[in-house]
Short mmCIF file of C-alpha atoms and ligand atoms in Angstrom, two decimals:
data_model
loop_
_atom_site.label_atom_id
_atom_site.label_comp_id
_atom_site.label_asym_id
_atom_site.label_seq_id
_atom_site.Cartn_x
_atom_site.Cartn_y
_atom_site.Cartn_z
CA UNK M 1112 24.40 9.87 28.41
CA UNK M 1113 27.71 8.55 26.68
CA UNK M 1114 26.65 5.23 27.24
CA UNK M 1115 23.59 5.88 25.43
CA UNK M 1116 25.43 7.66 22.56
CA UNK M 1117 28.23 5.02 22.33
CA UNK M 1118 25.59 2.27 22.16
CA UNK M 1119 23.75 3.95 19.45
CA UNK M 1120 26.47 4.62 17.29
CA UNK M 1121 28.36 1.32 17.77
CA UNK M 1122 26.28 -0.19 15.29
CA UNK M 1123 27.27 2.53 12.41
CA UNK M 1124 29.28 1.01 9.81
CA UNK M 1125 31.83 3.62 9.02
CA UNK M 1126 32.43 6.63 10.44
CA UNK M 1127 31.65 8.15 13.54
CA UNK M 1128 32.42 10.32 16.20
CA UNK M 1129 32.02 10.23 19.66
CA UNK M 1130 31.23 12.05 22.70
CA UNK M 1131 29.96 15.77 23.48
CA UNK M 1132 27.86 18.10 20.57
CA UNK M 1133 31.01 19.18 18.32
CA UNK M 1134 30.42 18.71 14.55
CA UNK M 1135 31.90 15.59 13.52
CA UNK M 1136 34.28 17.28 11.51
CA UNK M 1137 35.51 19.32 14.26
CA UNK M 1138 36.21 16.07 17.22
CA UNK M 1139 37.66 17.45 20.42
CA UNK M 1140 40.25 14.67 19.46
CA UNK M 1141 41.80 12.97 16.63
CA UNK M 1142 43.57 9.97 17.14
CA UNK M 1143 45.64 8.47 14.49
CA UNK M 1144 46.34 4.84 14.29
CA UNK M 1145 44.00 2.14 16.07
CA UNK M 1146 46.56 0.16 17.04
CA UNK M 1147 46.52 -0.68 20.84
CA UNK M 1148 48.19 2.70 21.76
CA UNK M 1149 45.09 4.43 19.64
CA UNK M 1150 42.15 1.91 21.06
CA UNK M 1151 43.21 3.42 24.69
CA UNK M 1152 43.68 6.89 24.06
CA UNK M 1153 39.83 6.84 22.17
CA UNK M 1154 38.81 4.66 25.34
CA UNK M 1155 40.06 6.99 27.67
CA UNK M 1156 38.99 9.81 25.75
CA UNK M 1157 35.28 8.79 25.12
CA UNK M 1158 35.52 7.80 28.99
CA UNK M 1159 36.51 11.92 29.82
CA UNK M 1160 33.79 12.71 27.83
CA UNK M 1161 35.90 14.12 24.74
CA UNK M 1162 34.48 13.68 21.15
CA UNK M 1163 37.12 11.30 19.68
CA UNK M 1164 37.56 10.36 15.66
CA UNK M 1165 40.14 7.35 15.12
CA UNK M 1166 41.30 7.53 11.59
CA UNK M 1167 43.63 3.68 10.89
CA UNK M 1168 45.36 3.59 7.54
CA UNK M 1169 44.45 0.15 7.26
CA UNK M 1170 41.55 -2.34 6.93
CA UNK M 1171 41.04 -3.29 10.26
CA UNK M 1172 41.87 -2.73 13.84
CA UNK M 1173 45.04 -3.70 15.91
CA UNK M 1174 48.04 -2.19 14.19
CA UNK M 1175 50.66 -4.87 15.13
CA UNK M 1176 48.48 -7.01 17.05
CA UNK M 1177 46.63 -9.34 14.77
CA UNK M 1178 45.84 -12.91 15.19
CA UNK M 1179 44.90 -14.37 11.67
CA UNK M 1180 42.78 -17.11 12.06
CA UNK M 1181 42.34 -17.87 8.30
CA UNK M 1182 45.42 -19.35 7.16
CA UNK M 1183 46.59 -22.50 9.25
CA UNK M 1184 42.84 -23.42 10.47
CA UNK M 1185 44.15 -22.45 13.70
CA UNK M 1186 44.96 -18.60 15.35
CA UNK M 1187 47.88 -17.30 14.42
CA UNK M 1188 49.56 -14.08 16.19
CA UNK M 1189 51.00 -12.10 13.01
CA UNK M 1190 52.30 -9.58 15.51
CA UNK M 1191 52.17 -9.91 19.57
CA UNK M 1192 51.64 -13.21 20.66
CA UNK M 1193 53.26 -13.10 24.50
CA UNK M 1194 51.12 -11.10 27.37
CA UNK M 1195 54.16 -9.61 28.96
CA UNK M 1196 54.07 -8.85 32.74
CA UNK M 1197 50.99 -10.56 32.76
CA UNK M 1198 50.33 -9.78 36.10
CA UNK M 1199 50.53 -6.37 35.50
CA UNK M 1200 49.19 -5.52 32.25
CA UNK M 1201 46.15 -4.05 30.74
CA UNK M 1202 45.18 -6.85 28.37
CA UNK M 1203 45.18 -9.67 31.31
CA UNK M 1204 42.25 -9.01 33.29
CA UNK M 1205 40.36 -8.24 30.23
CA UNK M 1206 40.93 -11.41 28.45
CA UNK M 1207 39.70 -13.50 31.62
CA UNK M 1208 36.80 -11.38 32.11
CA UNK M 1209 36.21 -12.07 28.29
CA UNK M 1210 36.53 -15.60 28.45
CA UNK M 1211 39.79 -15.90 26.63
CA UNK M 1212 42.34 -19.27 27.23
CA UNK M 1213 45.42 -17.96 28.79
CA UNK M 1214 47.91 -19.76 29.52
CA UNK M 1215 51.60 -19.00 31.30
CA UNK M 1216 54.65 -19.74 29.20
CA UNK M 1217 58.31 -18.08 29.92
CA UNK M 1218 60.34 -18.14 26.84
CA UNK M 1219 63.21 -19.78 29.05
CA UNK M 1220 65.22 -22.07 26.13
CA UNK M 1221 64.58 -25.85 26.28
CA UNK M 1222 66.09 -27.47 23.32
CA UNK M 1223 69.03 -25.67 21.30
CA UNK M 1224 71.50 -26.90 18.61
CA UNK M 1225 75.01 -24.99 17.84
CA UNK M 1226 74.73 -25.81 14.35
CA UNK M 1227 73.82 -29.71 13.83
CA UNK M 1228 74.95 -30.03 17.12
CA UNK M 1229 72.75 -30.54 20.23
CA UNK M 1230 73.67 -29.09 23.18
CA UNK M 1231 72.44 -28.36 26.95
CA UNK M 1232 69.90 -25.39 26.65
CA UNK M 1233 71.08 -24.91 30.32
CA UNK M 1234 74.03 -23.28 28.77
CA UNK M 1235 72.66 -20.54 26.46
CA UNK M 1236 70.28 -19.77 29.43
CA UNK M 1237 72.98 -18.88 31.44
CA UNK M 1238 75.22 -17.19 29.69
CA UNK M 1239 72.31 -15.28 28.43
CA UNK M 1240 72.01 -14.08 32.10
CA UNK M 1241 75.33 -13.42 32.26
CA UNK M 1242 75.31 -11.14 29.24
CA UNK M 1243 72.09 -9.21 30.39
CA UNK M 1244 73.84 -8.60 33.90
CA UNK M 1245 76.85 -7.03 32.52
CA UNK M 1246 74.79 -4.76 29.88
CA UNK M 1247 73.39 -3.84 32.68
CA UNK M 1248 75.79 -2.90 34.52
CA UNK M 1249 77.23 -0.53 31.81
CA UNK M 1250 77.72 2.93 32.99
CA UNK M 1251 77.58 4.72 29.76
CA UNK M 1252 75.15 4.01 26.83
CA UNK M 1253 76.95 2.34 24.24
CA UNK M 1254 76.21 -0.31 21.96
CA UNK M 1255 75.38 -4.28 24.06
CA UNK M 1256 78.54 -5.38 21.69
CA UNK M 1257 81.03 -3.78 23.48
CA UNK M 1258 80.27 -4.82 26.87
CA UNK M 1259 80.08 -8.50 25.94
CA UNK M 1260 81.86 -11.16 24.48
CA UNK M 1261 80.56 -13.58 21.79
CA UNK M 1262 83.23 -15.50 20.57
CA UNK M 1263 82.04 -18.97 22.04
CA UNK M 1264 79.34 -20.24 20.26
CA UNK M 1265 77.41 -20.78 23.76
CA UNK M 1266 77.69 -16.77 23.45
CA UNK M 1267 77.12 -16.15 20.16
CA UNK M 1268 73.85 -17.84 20.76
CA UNK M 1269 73.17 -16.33 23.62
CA UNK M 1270 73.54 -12.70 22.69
CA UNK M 1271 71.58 -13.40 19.16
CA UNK M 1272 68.59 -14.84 21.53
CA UNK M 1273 69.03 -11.64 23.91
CA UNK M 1274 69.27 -8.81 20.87
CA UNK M 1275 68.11 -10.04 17.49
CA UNK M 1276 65.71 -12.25 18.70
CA UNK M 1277 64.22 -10.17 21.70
CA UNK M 1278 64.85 -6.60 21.47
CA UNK M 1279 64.77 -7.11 18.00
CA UNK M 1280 68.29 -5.82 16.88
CA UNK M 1281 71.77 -7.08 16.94
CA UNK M 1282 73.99 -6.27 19.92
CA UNK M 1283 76.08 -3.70 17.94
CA UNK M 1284 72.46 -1.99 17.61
CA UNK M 1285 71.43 -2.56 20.74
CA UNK M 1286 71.72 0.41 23.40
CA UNK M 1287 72.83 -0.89 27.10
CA UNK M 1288 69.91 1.93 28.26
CA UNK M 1289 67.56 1.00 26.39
CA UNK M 1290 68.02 -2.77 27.60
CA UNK M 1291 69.27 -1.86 30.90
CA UNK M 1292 65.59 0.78 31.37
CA UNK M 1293 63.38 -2.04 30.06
CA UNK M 1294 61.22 -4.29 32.75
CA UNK M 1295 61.83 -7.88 33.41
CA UNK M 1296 58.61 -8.84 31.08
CA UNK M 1297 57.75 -12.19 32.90
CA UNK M 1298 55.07 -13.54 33.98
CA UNK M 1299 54.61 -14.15 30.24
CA UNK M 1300 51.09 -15.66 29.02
CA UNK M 1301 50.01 -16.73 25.82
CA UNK M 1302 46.63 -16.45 24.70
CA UNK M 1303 44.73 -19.95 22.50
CA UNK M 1304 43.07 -17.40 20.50
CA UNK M 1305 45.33 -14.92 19.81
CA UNK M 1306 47.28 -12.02 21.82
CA UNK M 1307 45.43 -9.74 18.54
CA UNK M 1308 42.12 -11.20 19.52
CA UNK M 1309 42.17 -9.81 22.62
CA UNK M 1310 43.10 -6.39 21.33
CA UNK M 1311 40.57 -6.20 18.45
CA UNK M 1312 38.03 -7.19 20.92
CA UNK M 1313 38.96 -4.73 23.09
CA UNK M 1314 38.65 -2.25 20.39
CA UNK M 1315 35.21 -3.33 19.20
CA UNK M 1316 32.52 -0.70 18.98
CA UNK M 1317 35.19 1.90 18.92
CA UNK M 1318 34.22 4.13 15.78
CA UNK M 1319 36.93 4.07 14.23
CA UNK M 1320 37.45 5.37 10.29
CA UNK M 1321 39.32 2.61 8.38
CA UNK M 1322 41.27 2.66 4.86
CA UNK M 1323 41.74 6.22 5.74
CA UNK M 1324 45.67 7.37 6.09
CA UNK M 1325 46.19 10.49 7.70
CA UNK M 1326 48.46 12.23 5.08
CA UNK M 1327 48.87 15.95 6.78
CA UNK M 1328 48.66 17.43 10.03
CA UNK M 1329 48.71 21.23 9.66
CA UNK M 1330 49.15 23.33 13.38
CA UNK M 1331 49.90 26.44 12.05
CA UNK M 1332 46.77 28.15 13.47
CA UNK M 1333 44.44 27.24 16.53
CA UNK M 1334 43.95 23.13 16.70
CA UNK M 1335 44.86 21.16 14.58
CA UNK M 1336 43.61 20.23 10.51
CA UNK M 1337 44.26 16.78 10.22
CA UNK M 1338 43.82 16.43 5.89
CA UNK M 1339 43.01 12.57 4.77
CA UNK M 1340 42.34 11.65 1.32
CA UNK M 1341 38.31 12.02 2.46
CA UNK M 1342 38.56 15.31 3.50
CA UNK M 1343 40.26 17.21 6.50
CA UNK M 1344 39.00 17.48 10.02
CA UNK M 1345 39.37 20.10 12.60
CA UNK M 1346 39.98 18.65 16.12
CA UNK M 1347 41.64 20.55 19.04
CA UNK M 1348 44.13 18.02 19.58
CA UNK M 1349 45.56 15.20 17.47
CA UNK M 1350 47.04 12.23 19.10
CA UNK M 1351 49.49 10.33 16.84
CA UNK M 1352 50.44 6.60 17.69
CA UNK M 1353 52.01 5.90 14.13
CA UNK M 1354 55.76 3.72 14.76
CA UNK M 1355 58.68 5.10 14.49
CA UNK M 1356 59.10 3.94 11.23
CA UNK M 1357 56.23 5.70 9.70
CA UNK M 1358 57.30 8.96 11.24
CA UNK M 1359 60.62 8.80 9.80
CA UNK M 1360 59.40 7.84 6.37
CA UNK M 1361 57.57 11.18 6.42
CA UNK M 1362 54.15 9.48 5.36
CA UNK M 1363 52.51 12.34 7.73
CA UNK M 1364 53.48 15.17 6.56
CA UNK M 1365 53.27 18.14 9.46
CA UNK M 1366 53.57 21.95 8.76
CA UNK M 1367 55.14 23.54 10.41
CA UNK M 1368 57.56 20.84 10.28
CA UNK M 1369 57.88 19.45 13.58
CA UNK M 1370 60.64 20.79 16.05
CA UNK M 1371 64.21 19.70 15.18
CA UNK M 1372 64.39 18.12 18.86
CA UNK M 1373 61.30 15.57 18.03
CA UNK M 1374 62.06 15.26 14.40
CA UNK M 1375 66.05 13.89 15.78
CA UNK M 1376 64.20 11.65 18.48
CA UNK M 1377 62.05 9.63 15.90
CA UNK M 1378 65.41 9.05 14.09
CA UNK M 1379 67.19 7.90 17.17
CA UNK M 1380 64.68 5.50 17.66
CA UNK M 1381 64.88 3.07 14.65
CA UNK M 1382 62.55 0.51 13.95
CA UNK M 1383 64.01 -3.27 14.74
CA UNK M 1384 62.65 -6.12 12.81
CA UNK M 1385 61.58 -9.99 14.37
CA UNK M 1386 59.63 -11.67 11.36
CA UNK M 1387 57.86 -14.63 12.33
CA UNK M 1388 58.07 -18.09 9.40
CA UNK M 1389 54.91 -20.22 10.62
CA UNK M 1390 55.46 -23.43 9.30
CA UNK M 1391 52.34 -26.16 9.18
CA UNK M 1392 53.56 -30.02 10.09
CA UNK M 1393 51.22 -32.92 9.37
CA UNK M 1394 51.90 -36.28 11.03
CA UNK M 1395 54.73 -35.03 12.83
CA UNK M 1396 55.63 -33.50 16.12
CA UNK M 1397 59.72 -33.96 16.40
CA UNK M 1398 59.33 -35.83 19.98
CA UNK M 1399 58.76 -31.98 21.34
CA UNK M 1400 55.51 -31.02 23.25
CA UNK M 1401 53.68 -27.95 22.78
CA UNK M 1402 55.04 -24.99 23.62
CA UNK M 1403 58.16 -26.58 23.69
CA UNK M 1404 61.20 -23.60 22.87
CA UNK M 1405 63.72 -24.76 20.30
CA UNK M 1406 67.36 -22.43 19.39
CA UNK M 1407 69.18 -23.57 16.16
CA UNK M 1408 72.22 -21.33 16.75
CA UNK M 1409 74.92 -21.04 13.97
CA UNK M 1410 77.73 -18.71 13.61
CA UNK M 1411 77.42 -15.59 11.90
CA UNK M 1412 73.99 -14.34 13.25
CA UNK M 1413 71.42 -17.14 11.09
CA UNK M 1414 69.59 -18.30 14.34
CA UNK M 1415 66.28 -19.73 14.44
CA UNK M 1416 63.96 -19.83 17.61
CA UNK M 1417 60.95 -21.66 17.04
CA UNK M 1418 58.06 -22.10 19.65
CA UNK M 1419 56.88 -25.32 18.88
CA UNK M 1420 52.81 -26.25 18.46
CA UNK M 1421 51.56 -23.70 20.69
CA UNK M 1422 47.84 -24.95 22.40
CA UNK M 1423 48.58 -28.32 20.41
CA UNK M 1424 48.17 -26.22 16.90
CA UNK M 1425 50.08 -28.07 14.13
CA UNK M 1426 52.33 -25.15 13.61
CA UNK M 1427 56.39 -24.62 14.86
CA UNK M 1428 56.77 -20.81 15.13
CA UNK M 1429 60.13 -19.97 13.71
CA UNK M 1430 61.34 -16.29 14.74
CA UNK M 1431 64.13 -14.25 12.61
CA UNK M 1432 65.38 -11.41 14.11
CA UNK M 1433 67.64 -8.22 13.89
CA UNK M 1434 69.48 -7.76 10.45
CA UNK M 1435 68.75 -11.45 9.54
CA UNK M 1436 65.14 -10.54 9.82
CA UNK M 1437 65.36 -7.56 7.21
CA UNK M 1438 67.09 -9.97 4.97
CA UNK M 1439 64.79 -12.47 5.07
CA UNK M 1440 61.53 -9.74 5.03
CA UNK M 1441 63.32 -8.66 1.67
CA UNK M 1442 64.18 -12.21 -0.13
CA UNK M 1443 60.28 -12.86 0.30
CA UNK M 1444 57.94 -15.81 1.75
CA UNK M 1445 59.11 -18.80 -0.57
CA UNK M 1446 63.01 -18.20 0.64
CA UNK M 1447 61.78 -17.49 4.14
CA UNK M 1448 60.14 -20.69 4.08
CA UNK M 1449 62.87 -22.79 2.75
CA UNK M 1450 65.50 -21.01 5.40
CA UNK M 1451 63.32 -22.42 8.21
CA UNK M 1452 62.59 -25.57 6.87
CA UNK M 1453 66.06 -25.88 6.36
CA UNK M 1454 66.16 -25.35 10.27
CA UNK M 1455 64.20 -27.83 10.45
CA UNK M 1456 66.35 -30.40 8.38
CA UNK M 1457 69.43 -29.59 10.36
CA UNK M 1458 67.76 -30.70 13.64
CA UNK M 1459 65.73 -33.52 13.17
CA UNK M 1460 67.11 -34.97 10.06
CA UNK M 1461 65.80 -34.85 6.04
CA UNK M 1462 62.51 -36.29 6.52
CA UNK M 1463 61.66 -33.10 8.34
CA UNK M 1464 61.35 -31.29 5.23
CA UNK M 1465 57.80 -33.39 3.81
CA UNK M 1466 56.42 -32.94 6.54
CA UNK M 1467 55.79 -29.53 6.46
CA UNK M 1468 52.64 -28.25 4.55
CA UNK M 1469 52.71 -24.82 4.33
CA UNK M 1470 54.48 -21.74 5.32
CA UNK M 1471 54.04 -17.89 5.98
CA UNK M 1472 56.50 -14.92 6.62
CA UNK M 1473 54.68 -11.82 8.54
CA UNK M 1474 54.82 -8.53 6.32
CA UNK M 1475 56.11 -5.73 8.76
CA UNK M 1476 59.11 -4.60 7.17
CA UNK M 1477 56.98 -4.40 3.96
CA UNK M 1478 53.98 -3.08 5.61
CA UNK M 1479 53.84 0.74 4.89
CA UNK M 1480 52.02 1.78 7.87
CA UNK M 1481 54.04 -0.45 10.57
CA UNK M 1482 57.73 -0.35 8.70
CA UNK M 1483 59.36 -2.78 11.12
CA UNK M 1484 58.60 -4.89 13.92
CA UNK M 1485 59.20 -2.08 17.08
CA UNK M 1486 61.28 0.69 17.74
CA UNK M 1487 65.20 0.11 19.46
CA UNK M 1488 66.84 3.69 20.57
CA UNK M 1489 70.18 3.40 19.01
CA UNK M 1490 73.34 2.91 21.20
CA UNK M 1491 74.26 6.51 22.46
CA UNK M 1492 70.35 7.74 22.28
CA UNK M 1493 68.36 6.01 24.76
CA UNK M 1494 67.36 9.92 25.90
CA UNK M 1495 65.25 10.34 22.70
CA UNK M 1496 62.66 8.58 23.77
CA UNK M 1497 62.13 11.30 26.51
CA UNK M 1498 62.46 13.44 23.57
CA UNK M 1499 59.77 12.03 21.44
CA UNK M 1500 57.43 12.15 24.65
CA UNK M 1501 57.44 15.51 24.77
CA UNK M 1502 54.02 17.38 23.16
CA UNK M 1503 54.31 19.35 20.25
CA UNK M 1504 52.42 22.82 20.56
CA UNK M 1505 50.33 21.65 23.30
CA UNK M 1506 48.11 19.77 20.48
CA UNK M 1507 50.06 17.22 19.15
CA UNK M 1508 50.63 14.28 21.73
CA UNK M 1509 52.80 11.39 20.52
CA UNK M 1510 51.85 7.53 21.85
CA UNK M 1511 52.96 4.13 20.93
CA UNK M 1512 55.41 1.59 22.23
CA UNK M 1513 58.10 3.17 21.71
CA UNK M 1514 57.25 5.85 24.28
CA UNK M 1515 56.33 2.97 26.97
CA UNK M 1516 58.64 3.54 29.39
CA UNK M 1517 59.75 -0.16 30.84
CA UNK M 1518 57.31 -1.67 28.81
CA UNK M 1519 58.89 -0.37 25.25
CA UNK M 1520 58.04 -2.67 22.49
CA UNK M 1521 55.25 -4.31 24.12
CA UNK M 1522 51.37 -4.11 23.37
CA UNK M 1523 50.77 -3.59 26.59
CA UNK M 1524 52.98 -0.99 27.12
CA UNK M 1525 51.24 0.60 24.26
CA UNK M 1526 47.98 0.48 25.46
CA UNK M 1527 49.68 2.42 28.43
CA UNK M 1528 51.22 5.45 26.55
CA UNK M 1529 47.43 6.33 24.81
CA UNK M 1530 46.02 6.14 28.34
CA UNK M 1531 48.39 8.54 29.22
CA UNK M 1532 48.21 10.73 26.13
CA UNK M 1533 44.08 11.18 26.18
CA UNK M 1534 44.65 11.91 29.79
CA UNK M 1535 47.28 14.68 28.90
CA UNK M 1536 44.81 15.91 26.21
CA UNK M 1537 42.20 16.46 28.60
CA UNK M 1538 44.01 18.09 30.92
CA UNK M 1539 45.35 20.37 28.51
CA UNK M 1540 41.43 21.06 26.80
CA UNK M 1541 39.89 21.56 30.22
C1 FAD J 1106 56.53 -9.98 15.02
C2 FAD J 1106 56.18 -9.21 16.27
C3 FAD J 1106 56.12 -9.86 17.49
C4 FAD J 1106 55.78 -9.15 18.63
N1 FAD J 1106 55.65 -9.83 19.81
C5 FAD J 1106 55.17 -9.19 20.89
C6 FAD J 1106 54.79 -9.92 22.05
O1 FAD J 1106 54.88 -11.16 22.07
N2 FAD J 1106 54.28 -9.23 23.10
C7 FAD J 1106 54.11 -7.87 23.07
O2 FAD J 1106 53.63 -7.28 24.04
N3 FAD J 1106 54.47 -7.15 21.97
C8 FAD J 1106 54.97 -7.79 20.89
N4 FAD J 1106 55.21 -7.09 19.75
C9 FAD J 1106 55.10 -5.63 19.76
C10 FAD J 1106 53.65 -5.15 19.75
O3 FAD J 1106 52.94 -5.81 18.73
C11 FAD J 1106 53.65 -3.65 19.54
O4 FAD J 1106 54.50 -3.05 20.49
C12 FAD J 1106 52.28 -3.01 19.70
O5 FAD J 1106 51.28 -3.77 19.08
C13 FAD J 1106 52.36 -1.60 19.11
O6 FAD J 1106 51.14 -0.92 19.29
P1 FAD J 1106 51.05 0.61 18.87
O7 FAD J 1106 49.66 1.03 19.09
O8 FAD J 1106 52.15 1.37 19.50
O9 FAD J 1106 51.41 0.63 17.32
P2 FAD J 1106 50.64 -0.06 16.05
O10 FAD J 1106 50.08 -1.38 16.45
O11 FAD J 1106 51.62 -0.02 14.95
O12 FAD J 1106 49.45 0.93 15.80
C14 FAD J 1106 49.61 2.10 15.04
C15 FAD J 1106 48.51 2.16 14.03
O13 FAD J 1106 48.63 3.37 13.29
C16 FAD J 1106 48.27 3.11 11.96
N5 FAD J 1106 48.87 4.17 11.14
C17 FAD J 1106 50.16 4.38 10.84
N6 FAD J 1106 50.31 5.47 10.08
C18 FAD J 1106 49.06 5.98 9.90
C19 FAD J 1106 48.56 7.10 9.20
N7 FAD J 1106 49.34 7.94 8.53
N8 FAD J 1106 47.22 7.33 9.23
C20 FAD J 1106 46.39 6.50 9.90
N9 FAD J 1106 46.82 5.41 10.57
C21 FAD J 1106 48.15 5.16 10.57
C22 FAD J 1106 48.83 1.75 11.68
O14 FAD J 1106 48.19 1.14 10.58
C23 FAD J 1106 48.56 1.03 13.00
O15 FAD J 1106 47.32 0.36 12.97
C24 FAD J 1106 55.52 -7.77 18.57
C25 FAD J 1106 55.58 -7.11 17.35
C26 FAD J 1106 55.90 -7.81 16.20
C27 FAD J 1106 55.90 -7.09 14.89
#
């Protein structure tokens, strides 16, 4: 019978709920944000035979994963591009059933300059081992800067590659529990047409109401009224899969106000920032071969990584991460752009610069509904996120990557944590 339901309302443009004979103003379940945390908790939902309504701010599906396919005639991943523990994540068996081109790739450095310099990539490799041993092996939770030293270059590379550039803050921001907590990620795949392909496909059919921020979520009396700019609805539980960011900028409004204890834990849990500066080469490929990964290091935290024509695409990925990320998310496209091509310049010489045709800078840190890249606890308050987990009133449930246990800051992870939360909704609605 929910097949037959779910097939006939697939079709709907619009709006829709879900599921068993409640109005649809009245869903067992609202879930807010259809992101990959929200596609899994209305998946799992529909699946437990809940009524579900998905209400996503913007004007599509996929949150942070989003492959845009428009721009450089080829796919693009605006947001997740890397399958992490491939082998043991929700989007992986999926995409092969689905007929999607995976393909392995470990993000182990291959080519890296210290400044104009090259030097042996073998070196930054290892001492980024080095470093990620001895955070963790730090017996207290303090900030990554204090348990390592970065005054070689080799090291200074090293721990921008490990914090900025992967957990997506600087080592003074980094927490040794929060890195020491998360899983080894590899096997790492990438995906030919997009990590965000996968996850939009995976959300297809899902009714899901778009354009439509969730604004207030009053639990002041039995359920929950969730009010939207088209009206309010009346579910029994409301899952919420917003980032950190959006909490903290108090975009949902909640009433009563939510307890100090969560309210403290969405502030301990800080959005970081990677921005990613596509650049388009013609008639050029730098002697590297796809996929190839490429460091420019220089003092003072202005590294580049770039993954270099991914699936024989024209385009060298550059990555920014950590504060340099904000900064560059704030000066704009154009002076992203010119930072990277500058990159470019210092490694394989002034002719590098006409030979790129067009550049991009991904929006997070501007977008108002993602407000960074994904959430780092900060030094000292790795036990927020156990904080955050925690169900407010028995009808608020909170999901997302930051709440993903090992897998924090992944997609997959995400997908994970609204599993999890429909699961905890139906147990607590049975
Ligand atoms: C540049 C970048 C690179 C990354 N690389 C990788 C990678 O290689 N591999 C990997 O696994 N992960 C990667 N990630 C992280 C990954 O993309 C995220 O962890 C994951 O997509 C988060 O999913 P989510 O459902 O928790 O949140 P989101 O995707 O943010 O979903 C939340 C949704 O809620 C919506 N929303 C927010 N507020 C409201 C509101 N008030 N009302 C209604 N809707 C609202 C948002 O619009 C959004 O769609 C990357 C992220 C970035 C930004």
């Amino acid at each position: 019978m929910m097949l037959t339901r779910r097939a006939a309302l697939a079709g709907l443009a619009g709006v829709a709920t879900l599921g068993a004979l409640r109005r649809p103003s009245e869903p067992d379940v609202v879930i807010v944000g259809a992101g990959s945390a929200g596609i899994a908790a209305a998946l799992t939902a529909q699946a437990a035979g809940l009524s579900v309504l998905v209400l996503e701010a913007m004007d599509r599906i996929g949150g942070r994963a989003f492959t845009d396919t428009a721009t450089f005639g080829s796919p693009f991943d605006v947001g997740c591009a890397w399958l992490h523990k491939a082998d043991d994540n929700p989007y992986t068996a999926y995409a092969r059933a689905e007929g999607f081109t995976l393909q392995a790739h470990e993000y182990d450095l291959e080519r890296v300059w210290l400044g104009p310099e090259p030097t042996p990539a073998h070196l930054v490799n290892e001492a980024e081992e080095a470093m990620s041993e001895a955070i963790m092996a730090a017996p207290a939770d303090v900030a990554a800067s204090t348990v390592v030293d970065v005054a070689s270059p080799v090291n200074e590379a090293a721990g921008d590659y490990l914090g900025a550039l992967d957990m997506a803050v600087d080592l003074d921001e980094l927490s040794t529990f929060d890195y020491a907590n998360a899983d080894d990620l590899a096997p790492n795949f990438l995906c030919a047409q997009g990590y965000g392909s996968i996850v939009a496909h995976r959300g297809r059919g899902l009714a899901v109401r778009l354009n439509t921020p969730v604004r207030h979520i009053r639990w002041d009396g039995p359920g929950a009224v969730v009010e939207t700019d088209a009206g309010s609805i009346r579910p029994r539980a409301v899952i919420v899969t917003a980032s950190t960011g959006v909490l903290a900028s108090g975009a949902i409004r909640f009433t009563p106000d939510l307890p100090a204890a969560t309210q403290e834990a969405v502030a301990d849990i800080p959005m970081g920032m990677l921005a990613k500066i596509p650049l388009q080469i013609r008639d050029q490929r730098f002697g590297l071969e796809p996929f190839t990964d490429v460091l420019l290091a220089r003092r003072g935290r202005r590294d580049l990584y770039f993954l270099s024509f991914p699936f024989a695409s024209d385009l060298m990925v550059g990555f920014v991460g950590g504060d340099l990320g904000w900064e560059l998310s704030a000066a704009g496209e154009a002076a992203a752009v010119d930072f990277a091509t500058q990159g470019l310049v210092e490694m394989f010489g002034s002719s590098a610069a006409s030979a790129v045709v067009k550049g991009g800078l991904t929006p997070w840190a501007s977008n108002p509904w993602t407000r960074g890249a994904y959430a780092a606890a900060s030094p000292g308050r790795y036990a927020a996120r156990e904080a955050l987990a925690r169900p407010v009133g028995d009808r608020i449930f909170f999901a997302g990557e930051a709440l993903a246990g090992g897998l924090i800051q992944t997609c997959g992870g995400a997908f994970r944590t609204g599993a999890a939360a429909a699961r905890a909704v139906q147990a607590v609605l049975a």
